[in-house]
Amino acid sequence: MDGVARLPADMVVRCYNKNSCDIFNDYPGALVLMTEGAKVYKKAHEALGNQLPAKKRMQHCAHFRANDMCRLGASCRFLHVLMTAQELEERQAARLRRAQQAEMEGGADELAEDED
């Protein structure tokens, strides 16, 4: 995503998980693409003298988080945060576990059919 506007690299962005007021991660601004939501966060951050805005609880865009894309693009009111290397590894591991589980469940169905 080279060439896409982002928040300032030295800005710390606190991003809450979807539907959560408790679970969050802090990201460097360089990982946050410029959306309407990011602009709101930046304005609140700057108004507080570059401090974390405690009352501005911004959340991940569920579509961008799950699919690496959002049909609203820059007009989205949520945060489009690029995944860290660790988050990418965790996502790949979770997908692999789901695929293995589905394969095992499918294999169990095939065994049951063979027994009939």
XYZ file of C-alpha atoms in Angstrom:
116
model
C 0.000 0.000 0.000
C 2.748 2.352 -0.984
C 1.643 5.859 -1.773
C -1.461 5.693 0.439
C -1.706 8.549 2.961
C -1.173 7.534 6.582
C -1.113 9.113 10.001
C 2.219 10.555 11.202
C 4.695 7.787 12.068
C 5.400 9.206 15.543
C 1.715 9.244 16.529
C 0.509 6.431 18.793
C -2.929 5.214 17.756
C -5.030 3.296 20.260
C -7.416 1.056 18.367
C -10.115 -0.977 20.102
C -11.317 -4.345 18.892
C -14.771 -4.376 17.327
C -17.608 -4.080 19.836
C -15.140 -3.631 22.709
C -14.421 -0.816 25.119
C -11.740 -2.799 26.951
C -9.543 -4.653 24.452
C -7.181 -2.493 22.421
C -3.769 -2.352 20.787
C -1.515 0.639 20.285
C -0.093 1.089 16.782
C 2.359 3.532 15.241
C 0.634 6.014 12.966
C 2.605 4.684 9.998
C 0.396 1.555 10.107
C -2.875 3.533 10.015
C -4.238 4.528 6.607
C -5.877 7.939 6.316
C -9.644 7.473 6.576
C -12.329 9.812 7.892
C -12.019 7.940 11.186
C -8.246 8.458 11.218
C -8.751 12.185 10.599
C -11.089 12.395 13.606
C -8.544 10.540 15.750
C -5.702 12.794 14.565
C -7.697 15.929 15.362
C -8.484 14.671 18.894
C -4.844 13.600 19.395
C -3.523 17.012 18.366
C -6.123 18.872 20.464
C -4.739 17.106 23.542
C -1.154 18.121 22.809
C -0.326 14.823 21.097
C -1.598 12.686 23.963
C -3.741 9.565 23.615
C -7.365 10.725 23.488
C -8.964 8.726 26.316
C -12.515 9.669 25.316
C -12.062 8.944 21.604
C -12.355 5.165 21.357
C -11.743 4.360 17.733
C -12.279 0.844 16.442
C -10.890 -1.283 13.645
C -12.941 -1.367 10.467
C -14.255 -4.944 10.564
C -14.170 -5.248 6.761
C -10.611 -3.966 6.421
C -9.424 -6.085 9.347
C -10.909 -9.295 7.945
C -10.318 -8.765 4.210
C -7.588 -6.110 3.907
C -10.098 -3.961 2.027
C -13.158 -1.824 2.662
C -15.579 -0.636 0.006
C -15.755 2.792 1.677
C -12.011 3.369 1.353
C -10.868 6.735 2.686
C -14.453 7.738 3.543
C -14.727 4.971 6.186
C -15.325 6.290 9.701
C -13.336 3.465 11.297
C -9.583 2.838 11.358
C -7.813 0.909 8.605
C -4.785 -0.480 10.438
C -2.220 -2.519 8.526
C -1.400 -5.727 10.350
C 1.895 -6.152 12.136
C 4.065 -9.158 11.273
C 2.886 -10.892 14.452
C -0.778 -10.278 13.622
C -0.260 -11.653 10.111
C 1.335 -14.802 11.546
C -1.553 -15.205 14.011
C -4.111 -14.768 11.204
C -2.371 -17.365 9.025
C -2.129 -19.809 11.944
C -5.842 -19.352 12.713
C -6.778 -19.949 9.062
C -4.630 -23.084 9.001
C -6.282 -24.378 12.198
C -9.753 -23.754 10.726
C -8.809 -25.531 7.493
C -7.424 -28.508 9.412
C -10.537 -28.632 11.598
C -12.802 -28.522 8.544
C -10.755 -31.266 6.916
C -11.036 -33.433 10.031
C -14.781 -32.849 10.245
C -15.175 -33.622 6.549
C -13.091 -36.758 7.020
C -15.335 -37.831 9.887
C -18.397 -37.378 7.655
C -16.806 -39.504 4.950
C -16.012 -42.248 7.484
C -19.614 -42.229 8.713
C -20.870 -42.546 5.124
C -18.521 -45.482 4.500
C -19.914 -47.306 7.549
C -23.517 -47.114 6.270
